[in-house]
PDB file of C-alpha atoms and ligand atoms in Angstrom:
ATOM      1  CA  MET A   8      15.142   8.355 -10.502  1.00 94.00           C
ATOM      2  CA  THR A   9      13.060   9.186  -7.006  1.00 96.00           C
ATOM      3  CA  VAL A  10       8.811   8.073  -7.727  1.00 98.00           C
ATOM      4  CA  ILE A  11       7.466   9.844  -4.225  1.00 98.00           C
ATOM      5  CA  GLU A  12       9.352  12.991  -2.434  1.00 98.00           C
ATOM      6  CA  ILE A  13       7.385  14.029   0.701  1.00 98.00           C
ATOM      7  CA  ASN A  14       9.010  16.876   2.561  1.00 97.00           C
ATOM      8  CA  GLY A  15       7.352  17.906   5.694  1.00 97.00           C
ATOM      9  CA  LEU A  16       3.592  16.378   5.466  1.00 97.00           C
ATOM     10  CA  GLN A  17       0.969  17.502   7.517  1.00 97.00           C
ATOM     11  CA  LYS A  18      -2.340  16.070   8.511  1.00 97.00           C
ATOM     12  CA  SER A  19      -5.082  16.178  11.084  1.00 96.00           C
ATOM     13  CA  TYR A  20      -8.468  15.419  11.827  1.00 95.00           C
ATOM     14  CA  LYS A  21      -9.956  18.483  12.995  1.00 92.00           C
ATOM     15  CA  THR A  22      -7.758  19.599  15.872  1.00 92.00           C
ATOM     16  CA  HIS A  23      -5.964  15.939  15.938  1.00 94.00           C
ATOM     17  CA  ARG A  24      -2.663  16.020  13.849  1.00 95.00           C
ATOM     18  CA  VAL A  25      -1.808  13.031  12.917  1.00 96.00           C
ATOM     19  CA  LEU A  26       0.876  13.919  10.566  1.00 97.00           C
ATOM     20  CA  GLU A  27       3.413  15.828  12.083  1.00 95.00           C
ATOM     21  CA  ASP A  28       5.925  16.048   9.866  1.00 95.00           C
ATOM     22  CA  VAL A  29       6.483  12.984   7.142  1.00 97.00           C
ATOM     23  CA  THR A  30       9.727  13.521   5.270  1.00 97.00           C
ATOM     24  CA  LEU A  31      10.469  10.683   3.008  1.00 97.00           C
ATOM     25  CA  LYS A  32      11.335   9.327  -0.525  1.00 97.00           C
ATOM     26  CA  VAL A  33      11.163   6.147  -2.648  1.00 98.00           C
ATOM     27  CA  GLU A  34      13.252   5.316  -5.411  1.00 97.00           C
ATOM     28  CA  LYS A  35      12.031   3.781  -9.086  1.00 97.00           C
ATOM     29  CA  GLY A  36      11.423   0.083  -8.838  1.00 95.00           C
ATOM     30  CA  GLU A  37      11.952  -0.213  -5.108  1.00 96.00           C
ATOM     31  CA  ILE A  38       9.547  -2.165  -2.895  1.00 97.00           C
ATOM     32  CA  PHE A  39       9.659   0.577  -0.113  1.00 98.00           C
ATOM     33  CA  GLY A  40       7.613  -0.795   3.591  1.00 98.00           C
ATOM     34  CA  ILE A  41       5.399   1.949   5.651  1.00 98.00           C
ATOM     35  CA  LEU A  42       5.733   0.299   9.273  1.00 97.00           C
ATOM     36  CA  GLY A  43       4.484   2.032  12.777  1.00 95.00           C
ATOM     37  CA  PRO A  44       2.057   1.249  15.702  1.00 93.00           C
ATOM     38  CA  ASN A  45      -1.537   1.478  15.120  1.00 93.00           C
ATOM     39  CA  GLY A  46      -3.149   4.702  14.906  1.00 94.00           C
ATOM     40  CA  ALA A  47       0.302   5.985  13.590  1.00 94.00           C
ATOM     41  CA  GLY A  48      -0.887   8.272  10.535  1.00 95.00           C
ATOM     42  CA  LYS A  49       0.137   5.100   7.923  1.00 96.00           C
ATOM     43  CA  THR A  50      -2.941   5.183   5.834  1.00 95.00           C
ATOM     44  CA  THR A  51      -3.132   8.891   6.208  1.00 96.00           C
ATOM     45  CA  ALA A  52      -0.047   8.849   4.706  1.00 96.00           C
ATOM     46  CA  VAL A  53      -0.606   6.357   1.857  1.00 96.00           C
ATOM     47  CA  GLU A  54      -4.180   7.923   1.254  1.00 95.00           C
ATOM     48  CA  CYS A  55      -2.669  11.782   0.615  1.00 96.00           C
ATOM     49  CA  MET A  56      -0.011  10.411  -0.859  1.00 96.00           C
ATOM     50  CA  SER A  57      -3.032   8.138  -3.546  1.00 94.00           C
ATOM     51  CA  GLY A  58      -4.797  11.774  -3.200  1.00 93.00           C
ATOM     52  CA  LEU A  59      -7.644  10.983  -1.317  1.00 92.00           C
ATOM     53  CA  ARG A  60      -6.168  13.238   1.527  1.00 95.00           C
ATOM     54  CA  LYS A  61      -5.442  16.772   1.171  1.00 95.00           C
ATOM     55  CA  PRO A  62      -2.945  17.855   3.388  1.00 96.00           C
ATOM     56  CA  ASP A  63      -2.490  20.252   5.396  1.00 96.00           C
ATOM     57  CA  GLY A  64       1.004  21.678   4.813  1.00 96.00           C
ATOM     58  CA  GLY A  65       4.287  20.203   3.213  1.00 97.00           C
ATOM     59  CA  THR A  66       4.906  19.369   0.084  1.00 97.00           C
ATOM     60  CA  LEU A  67       4.287  15.603  -1.805  1.00 97.00           C
ATOM     61  CA  ARG A  68       4.671  14.961  -5.102  1.00 98.00           C
ATOM     62  CA  VAL A  69       4.039  11.241  -6.902  1.00 98.00           C
ATOM     63  CA  LEU A  70       5.131  10.359 -10.241  1.00 98.00           C
ATOM     64  CA  GLY A  71       6.196  14.380 -10.027  1.00 97.00           C
ATOM     65  CA  LEU A  72       3.354  14.865  -9.751  1.00 98.00           C
ATOM     66  CA  ASP A  73       0.960  16.765  -7.702  1.00 97.00           C
ATOM     67  CA  PRO A  74      -1.880  14.313  -5.810  1.00 96.00           C
ATOM     68  CA  GLN A  75      -4.753  17.508  -5.442  1.00 94.00           C
ATOM     69  CA  THR A  76      -3.943  19.183  -8.437  1.00 95.00           C
ATOM     70  CA  GLN A  77      -3.138  16.276 -10.817  1.00 96.00           C
ATOM     71  CA  ARG A  78      -5.330  13.597  -9.375  1.00 94.00           C
ATOM     72  CA  ALA A  79      -6.658  12.916 -12.478  1.00 93.00           C
ATOM     73  CA  GLU A  80      -3.409  11.906 -14.339  1.00 95.00           C
ATOM     74  CA  LEU A  81      -1.848  10.490 -11.329  1.00 96.00           C
ATOM     75  CA  LEU A  82      -4.954   8.142 -10.814  1.00 94.00           C
ATOM     76  CA  GLN A  83      -4.260   6.775 -14.527  1.00 94.00           C
ATOM     77  CA  ARG A  84      -0.788   5.996 -12.871  1.00 96.00           C
ATOM     78  CA  ILE A  85      -1.072   4.375  -9.471  1.00 96.00           C
ATOM     79  CA  GLY A  86      -3.221   1.748  -7.925  1.00 93.00           C
ATOM     80  CA  THR A  87      -3.985   1.420  -4.783  1.00 91.00           C
ATOM     81  CA  GLN A  88      -5.430  -1.254  -2.645  1.00 86.00           C
ATOM     82  CA  LEU A  89      -7.018   0.365   0.191  1.00 79.00           C
ATOM     83  CA  GLN A  90      -7.114  -1.059   4.102  1.00 71.00           C
ATOM     84  CA  GLU A  91     -10.950  -0.688   4.447  1.00 73.00           C
ATOM     85  CA  ALA A  92     -11.965  -0.834   0.648  1.00 74.00           C
ATOM     86  CA  ALA A  93     -15.566  -1.431  -0.133  1.00 83.00           C
ATOM     87  CA  LEU A  94     -17.799  -2.415  -3.021  1.00 92.00           C
ATOM     88  CA  PRO A  95     -21.542  -2.256  -3.476  1.00 94.00           C
ATOM     89  CA  ASP A  96     -22.603  -6.783  -2.632  1.00 95.00           C
ATOM     90  CA  ALA A  97     -24.245  -7.112  -5.497  1.00 97.00           C
ATOM     91  CA  ILE A  98     -20.906  -6.930  -7.915  1.00 97.00           C
ATOM     92  CA  LYS A  99     -20.111 -10.188  -9.379  1.00 97.00           C
ATOM     93  CA  VAL A 100     -16.251 -10.872  -9.350  1.00 97.00           C
ATOM     94  CA  ALA A 101     -15.355 -10.869 -13.404  1.00 98.00           C
ATOM     95  CA  GLU A 102     -17.842  -7.657 -13.738  1.00 97.00           C
ATOM     96  CA  ALA A 103     -15.761  -5.173 -10.599  1.00 96.00           C
ATOM     97  CA  LEU A 104     -12.519  -6.410 -13.205  1.00 97.00           C
ATOM     98  CA  ARG A 105     -14.148  -5.251 -16.125  1.00 96.00           C
ATOM     99  CA  LEU A 106     -15.257  -2.094 -14.645  1.00 95.00           C
ATOM    100  CA  TYR A 107     -11.805  -0.998 -12.944  1.00 94.00           C
ATOM    101  CA  ALA A 108     -10.287  -2.079 -16.511  1.00 95.00           C
ATOM    102  CA  SER A 109     -12.857   0.704 -18.129  1.00 95.00           C
ATOM    103  CA  PHE A 110     -11.622   3.447 -15.730  1.00 92.00           C
ATOM    104  CA  TYR A 111      -7.483   3.213 -17.725  1.00 93.00           C
ATOM    105  CA  ASP A 112      -6.936   4.339 -20.775  1.00 91.00           C
ATOM    106  CA  GLU A 113      -4.307   1.638 -21.195  1.00 92.00           C
ATOM    107  CA  PRO A 114      -5.273  -1.436 -18.666  1.00 95.00           C
ATOM    108  CA  ALA A 115      -3.792  -4.882 -18.564  1.00 94.00           C
ATOM    109  CA  ASP A 116      -5.522  -7.391 -19.616  1.00 96.00           C
ATOM    110  CA  TRP A 117      -8.174  -7.964 -16.253  1.00 96.00           C
ATOM    111  CA  ARG A 118      -9.368 -11.698 -17.647  1.00 97.00           C
ATOM    112  CA  ALA A 119      -5.406 -12.514 -17.227  1.00 95.00           C
ATOM    113  CA  LEU A 120      -5.438 -10.758 -14.100  1.00 93.00           C
ATOM    114  CA  MET A 121      -8.458 -12.546 -12.995  1.00 95.00           C
ATOM    115  CA  ASP A 122      -6.959 -16.180 -13.435  1.00 94.00           C
ATOM    116  CA  GLU A 123      -3.382 -15.150 -12.112  1.00 89.00           C
ATOM    117  CA  TRP A 124      -4.933 -14.297  -8.627  1.00 87.00           C
ATOM    118  CA  GLY A 125      -7.148 -17.390  -8.532  1.00 88.00           C
ATOM    119  CA  LEU A 126     -10.146 -15.422  -8.931  1.00 94.00           C
ATOM    120  CA  THR A 127     -11.428 -17.475 -12.400  1.00 96.00           C
ATOM    121  CA  GLU A 128     -13.555 -19.793 -10.059  1.00 96.00           C
ATOM    122  CA  LYS A 129     -15.231 -16.756  -8.609  1.00 97.00           C
ATOM    123  CA  ARG A 130     -15.789 -14.903 -11.343  1.00 97.00           C
ATOM    124  CA  ARG A 131     -19.724 -14.991 -10.261  1.00 97.00           C
ATOM    125  CA  ALA A 132     -19.461 -14.836  -7.238  1.00 98.00           C
ATOM    126  CA  ARG A 133     -21.298 -11.573  -5.867  1.00 97.00           C
ATOM    127  CA  PHE A 134     -18.802  -9.453  -3.929  1.00 96.00           C
ATOM    128  CA  GLY A 135     -21.040 -10.039  -0.824  1.00 95.00           C
ATOM    129  CA  SER A 136     -20.548 -13.680  -0.628  1.00 96.00           C
ATOM    130  CA  LEU A 137     -17.015 -13.463  -0.622  1.00 93.00           C
ATOM    131  CA  SER A 138     -14.591 -14.560   2.438  1.00 88.00           C
ATOM    132  CA  GLY A 139     -12.287 -11.267   3.605  1.00 81.00           C
ATOM    133  CA  GLY A 140      -9.414 -13.192   2.557  1.00 81.00           C
ATOM    134  CA  TRP A 141     -10.946 -13.724  -1.485  1.00 87.00           C
ATOM    135  CA  LYS A 142     -12.261 -10.149  -0.599  1.00 87.00           C
ATOM    136  CA  GLN A 143      -8.658  -8.968  -0.156  1.00 83.00           C
ATOM    137  CA  ARG A 144      -7.568 -10.701  -3.503  1.00 86.00           C
ATOM    138  CA  LEU A 145     -10.167  -9.089  -5.931  1.00 91.00           C
ATOM    139  CA  PHE A 146      -8.636  -5.540  -3.930  1.00 89.00           C
ATOM    140  CA  ILE A 147      -5.103  -6.973  -5.116  1.00 86.00           C
ATOM    141  CA  ALA A 148      -6.392  -7.985  -8.960  1.00 91.00           C
ATOM    142  CA  LEU A 149      -8.086  -4.047  -8.398  1.00 93.00           C
ATOM    143  CA  ALA A 150      -5.021  -2.358  -7.753  1.00 91.00           C
ATOM    144  CA  LEU A 151      -3.363  -3.618 -10.572  1.00 91.00           C
ATOM    145  CA  VAL A 152      -5.951  -3.363 -13.269  1.00 94.00           C
ATOM    146  CA  GLY A 153      -4.721  -0.041 -14.224  1.00 94.00           C
ATOM    147  CA  ASN A 154      -0.963  -1.373 -15.460  1.00 93.00           C
ATOM    148  CA  PRO A 155      -0.058   1.214 -12.709  1.00 95.00           C
ATOM    149  CA  GLU A 156       4.004   2.747 -12.453  1.00 96.00           C
ATOM    150  CA  VAL A 157       3.168   3.024  -8.399  1.00 97.00           C
ATOM    151  CA  VAL A 158       1.481   0.588  -6.349  1.00 96.00           C
ATOM    152  CA  PHE A 159      -0.190   1.240  -2.632  1.00 96.00           C
ATOM    153  CA  LEU A 160      -0.464  -1.321  -0.547  1.00 94.00           C
ATOM    154  CA  ASP A 161      -1.919  -0.917   2.623  1.00 93.00           C
ATOM    155  CA  GLU A 162      -1.864  -4.410   4.970  1.00 90.00           C
ATOM    156  CA  LEU A 163      -2.595  -6.458   1.518  1.00 85.00           C
ATOM    157  CA  THR A 164      -2.275  -9.516   3.442  1.00 85.00           C
ATOM    158  CA  THR A 165      -4.108  -9.211   6.304  1.00 85.00           C
ATOM    159  CA  GLY A 166      -6.311 -11.764   6.493  1.00 81.00           C
ATOM    160  CA  LEU A 167      -5.470 -14.095   3.635  1.00 83.00           C
ATOM    161  CA  ASP A 168      -4.248 -17.746   3.954  1.00 87.00           C
ATOM    162  CA  PRO A 169      -0.275 -19.103   4.544  1.00 90.00           C
ATOM    163  CA  ALA A 170      -0.473 -19.904   0.599  1.00 87.00           C
ATOM    164  CA  ALA A 171      -2.480 -17.077  -0.897  1.00 83.00           C
ATOM    165  CA  ARG A 172       0.448 -14.339   1.941  1.00 88.00           C
ATOM    166  CA  ARG A 173       2.909 -16.265   0.093  1.00 88.00           C
ATOM    167  CA  MET A 174       1.591 -16.333  -3.239  1.00 83.00           C
ATOM    168  CA  THR A 175       1.225 -12.679  -2.773  1.00 86.00           C
ATOM    169  CA  TRP A 176       5.161 -12.045  -2.412  1.00 90.00           C
ATOM    170  CA  GLY A 177       5.873 -13.745  -5.307  1.00 88.00           C
ATOM    171  CA  LEU A 178       4.197 -11.653  -7.182  1.00 84.00           C
ATOM    172  CA  ILE A 179       5.194  -8.312  -5.318  1.00 89.00           C
ATOM    173  CA  ARG A 180       8.602  -9.162  -6.037  1.00 91.00           C
ATOM    174  CA  ASP A 181       7.540  -9.909  -9.927  1.00 85.00           C
ATOM    175  CA  MET A 182       5.902  -6.219 -10.000  1.00 86.00           C
ATOM    176  CA  ARG A 183       9.244  -4.558  -8.515  1.00 90.00           C
ATOM    177  CA  ASP A 184      11.333  -7.156 -10.943  1.00 88.00           C
ATOM    178  CA  ARG A 185       8.768  -5.330 -13.412  1.00 84.00           C
ATOM    179  CA  GLY A 186      10.298  -1.707 -12.780  1.00 90.00           C
ATOM    180  CA  VAL A 187       7.196  -0.871 -10.369  1.00 93.00           C
ATOM    181  CA  THR A 188       7.590   0.982  -7.656  1.00 97.00           C
ATOM    182  CA  VAL A 189       5.665  -0.581  -4.451  1.00 96.00           C
ATOM    183  CA  VAL A 190       4.422   1.446  -1.102  1.00 97.00           C
ATOM    184  CA  LEU A 191       3.274  -1.708   1.436  1.00 96.00           C
ATOM    185  CA  VAL A 192       2.181  -0.770   4.525  1.00 96.00           C
ATOM    186  CA  THR A 193       2.241  -3.929   6.692  1.00 95.00           C
ATOM    187  CA  HIS A 194       2.210  -4.854  10.753  1.00 94.00           C
ATOM    188  CA  PHE A 195       3.443  -8.386  10.030  1.00 95.00           C
ATOM    189  CA  MET A 196       7.719  -8.011  10.395  1.00 94.00           C
ATOM    190  CA  ASP A 197       8.263 -11.759   8.631  1.00 93.00           C
ATOM    191  CA  GLU A 198       6.326  -9.996   5.450  1.00 94.00           C
ATOM    192  CA  ALA A 199       9.120  -6.460   5.286  1.00 96.00           C
ATOM    193  CA  GLU A 200      12.027  -8.668   6.187  1.00 95.00           C
ATOM    194  CA  ALA A 201      11.558 -10.896   3.425  1.00 94.00           C
ATOM    195  CA  LEU A 202      10.020  -8.225   0.894  1.00 96.00           C
ATOM    196  CA  CYS A 203      10.854  -5.047   1.079  1.00 97.00           C
ATOM    197  CA  ASP A 204      14.188  -2.782  -0.401  1.00 97.00           C
ATOM    198  CA  ARG A 205      13.947   0.306   1.945  1.00 98.00           C
ATOM    199  CA  ILE A 206      11.247   0.912   5.390  1.00 98.00           C
ATOM    200  CA  ALA A 207      10.369   3.655   6.874  1.00 98.00           C
ATOM    201  CA  ILE A 208       9.136   3.822  10.591  1.00 97.00           C
ATOM    202  CA  ILE A 209       6.308   5.912  11.129  1.00 96.00           C
ATOM    203  CA  ASP A 210       5.703   6.700  14.785  1.00 93.00           C
ATOM    204  CA  ARG A 211       3.095  10.035  16.023  1.00 89.00           C
ATOM    205  CA  GLY A 212       3.452  11.119  12.463  1.00 92.00           C
ATOM    206  CA  GLN A 213       6.851  10.960  11.683  1.00 95.00           C
ATOM    207  CA  VAL A 214       9.624   9.483  10.033  1.00 96.00           C
ATOM    208  CA  VAL A 215      11.173   7.847  13.764  1.00 95.00           C
ATOM    209  CA  HIS A 216      13.128   5.150  11.366  1.00 96.00           C
ATOM    210  CA  GLU A 217      14.188   4.582   8.127  1.00 96.00           C
ATOM    211  CA  GLY A 218      16.619   2.111   6.293  1.00 97.00           C
ATOM    212  CA  THR A 219      17.489  -0.753   4.515  1.00 97.00           C
ATOM    213  CA  PRO A 220      16.033  -3.806   6.433  1.00 96.00           C
ATOM    214  CA  GLY A 221      19.381  -5.429   7.398  1.00 95.00           C
ATOM    215  CA  GLU A 222      20.458  -2.117   8.340  1.00 96.00           C
ATOM    216  CA  LEU A 223      17.155  -1.145  10.752  1.00 95.00           C
ATOM    217  CA  ILE A 224      18.276  -4.958  12.149  1.00 94.00           C
ATOM    218  CA  SER A 225      21.770  -3.524  13.050  1.00 94.00           C
ATOM    219  CA  LYS A 226      20.626  -0.278  14.559  1.00 91.00           C
ATOM    220  CA  GLY A 227      18.278  -1.962  16.806  1.00 89.00           C
ATOM    221  CA  HIS A 228      21.218  -4.146  17.763  1.00 90.00           C
ATOM    222  CA  THR A 229      19.306  -7.334  17.153  1.00 89.00           C
ATOM    223  CA  ASN A 230      18.804 -10.684  14.449  1.00 90.00           C
ATOM    224  CA  SER A 231      16.002  -9.790  13.275  1.00 91.00           C
ATOM    225  CA  LEU A 232      13.783  -6.955  12.306  1.00 92.00           C
ATOM    226  CA  ASP A 233      10.833  -8.019  14.177  1.00 91.00           C
ATOM    227  CA  ASP A 234      13.472  -7.556  17.491  1.00 90.00           C
ATOM    228  CA  ALA A 235      14.236  -5.035  15.740  1.00 91.00           C
ATOM    229  CA  TYR A 236      11.135  -3.470  15.328  1.00 92.00           C
ATOM    230  CA  PHE A 237      10.377  -3.573  18.710  1.00 89.00           C
ATOM    231  CA  ALA A 238      13.823  -2.237  19.933  1.00 88.00           C
ATOM    232  CA  LEU A 239      13.689   0.673  17.832  1.00 89.00           C
ATOM    233  CA  THR A 240       9.819   1.996  19.209  1.00 85.00           C
ATOM    234  CA  GLU A 241       9.787   0.854  22.630  1.00 76.00           C
ATOM    235  CA  ARG A 242      10.522   4.385  24.157  1.00 55.00           C
ATOM    236  CA  THR A 243       7.850   5.469  21.516  1.00 49.00           C
ATOM    237  CA  VAL A 244       5.249   2.883  21.486  1.00 47.00           C
ATOM    238  CA  SER A 245       2.680   3.472  23.569  1.00 49.00           C
TER     239      SER A 245
HETATM  240  N1  LIG B  11     -11.743   9.757   8.451  1.00 92.72           N
HETATM  241  C1  LIG B  11     -11.064  10.308   9.789  1.00 92.72           C
HETATM  242  N2  LIG B  11     -11.500  11.393  10.321  1.00 92.72           N
HETATM  243  C2  LIG B  11     -11.017  12.093  11.615  1.00 92.72           C
HETATM  244  N3  LIG B  11      -9.874  10.972  12.428  1.00 92.72           N
HETATM  245  C3  LIG B  11      -9.095   9.894  11.452  1.00 92.72           C
HETATM  246  C4  LIG B  11      -9.359   9.734  10.474  1.00 92.72           C
HETATM  247  N4  LIG B  11      -8.862   8.913   9.808  1.00 92.72           N
HETATM  248  C5  LIG B  11      -8.336   8.213  10.159  1.00 92.72           C
HETATM  249  N5  LIG B  11      -8.481   9.306  11.481  1.00 92.72           N
HETATM  250  C6  LIG B  11      -7.344   8.844  12.898  1.00 92.72           C
HETATM  251  O1  LIG B  11      -6.014   9.481  12.161  1.00 92.72           O
HETATM  252  C7  LIG B  11      -5.297   8.512  13.206  1.00 92.72           C
HETATM  253  C8  LIG B  11      -4.109   8.023  11.754  1.00 92.72           C
HETATM  254  O2  LIG B  11      -5.252   7.100  11.898  1.00 92.72           O
HETATM  255  P1  LIG B  11      -4.636   5.988  10.008  1.00 92.72           P
HETATM  256  O3  LIG B  11      -5.144   4.649   9.810  1.00 92.72           O
HETATM  257  O4  LIG B  11      -3.337   7.318   9.570  1.00 92.72           O
HETATM  258  O5  LIG B  11      -3.571   5.017  10.622  1.00 92.72           O
HETATM  259  P2  LIG B  11      -2.924   4.238  11.011  1.00 92.72           P
HETATM  260  O6  LIG B  11      -0.661   4.325  10.914  1.00 92.72           O
HETATM  261  O7  LIG B  11      -2.497   3.456   9.441  1.00 92.72           O
HETATM  262  O8  LIG B  11      -3.136   3.217  11.543  1.00 92.72           O
HETATM  263  P3  LIG B  11      -3.398   0.970  11.472  1.00 92.72           P
HETATM  264  O9  LIG B  11      -2.296   0.488  12.002  1.00 92.72           O
HETATM  265  O10 LIG B  11      -4.505   0.635  12.741  1.00 92.72           O
HETATM  266  O11 LIG B  11      -3.773   1.024   9.966  1.00 92.72           O
HETATM  267  C9  LIG B  11      -6.206   7.697  14.588  1.00 92.72           C
HETATM  268  O12 LIG B  11      -5.686   7.911  15.404  1.00 92.72           O
HETATM  269  C10 LIG B  11      -6.586   7.674  13.799  1.00 92.72           C
HETATM  270  O13 LIG B  11      -8.430   7.657  14.935  1.00 92.72           O
HETATM  271 MG1  LIG B  12      -3.562   1.717   8.603  1.00 92.72          MG
END
């Protein structure tokens, strides 16, 4: 079953055309990676998919819904961890989870989630006092509190310590195994190779390569995704 279907997506900021023509499909229950250089338009594409930005052209369906006109329904069924998220400094960890749970008709057990993400010891800590990695863990837990069918994770493991990163990989696989579809934007090639079922490389607002990690590695005539990424994008990296 196709969960995300994007055709010819376009988006400009004023006169700056960021998404030129993004076309891709994400199937139910896969971990779909989006790779590409800084400024390629990855976050913009994810924001369009989660209804946070209005595309200028093309068609976009997530769980069969139009993120613009059916946003309220879509928000009940997706979870988003954004690259530049923020919460009020004074809010406590447990309060944030409880608050987010209240936004959903059928939330997950936020206390269990707090435990699963190792946040219980920080439950009374204020957001403003958390280190970058702890903030990141909280944002991941917040993305999952609505029991989402699709989760958008934008640079999820940036700032996490190695142990938290490995734990996160395990939890992403668990999510996928439970049938959740995961869209993962990452700059870590080891992470993409270890986790993703399929990958799209976006550059200058277009999907320039798409396939399983194995397919991209053969296409680049290399032995690792890291090398393949450079072989496949060297002409397009500015
Ligand atoms: N709100 C905005 N207003 C104007 N320009 C923006 C805005 N958001 C992003 N841009 C521009 O759009 C382009 C794509 O940005 P985007 O954040 O989608 O890239 P990205 O692929 O996520 O990059 P990164 O890997 O650095 O996160 C960049 O040139 C950026 O400066
Ligand atoms: Mg980004």
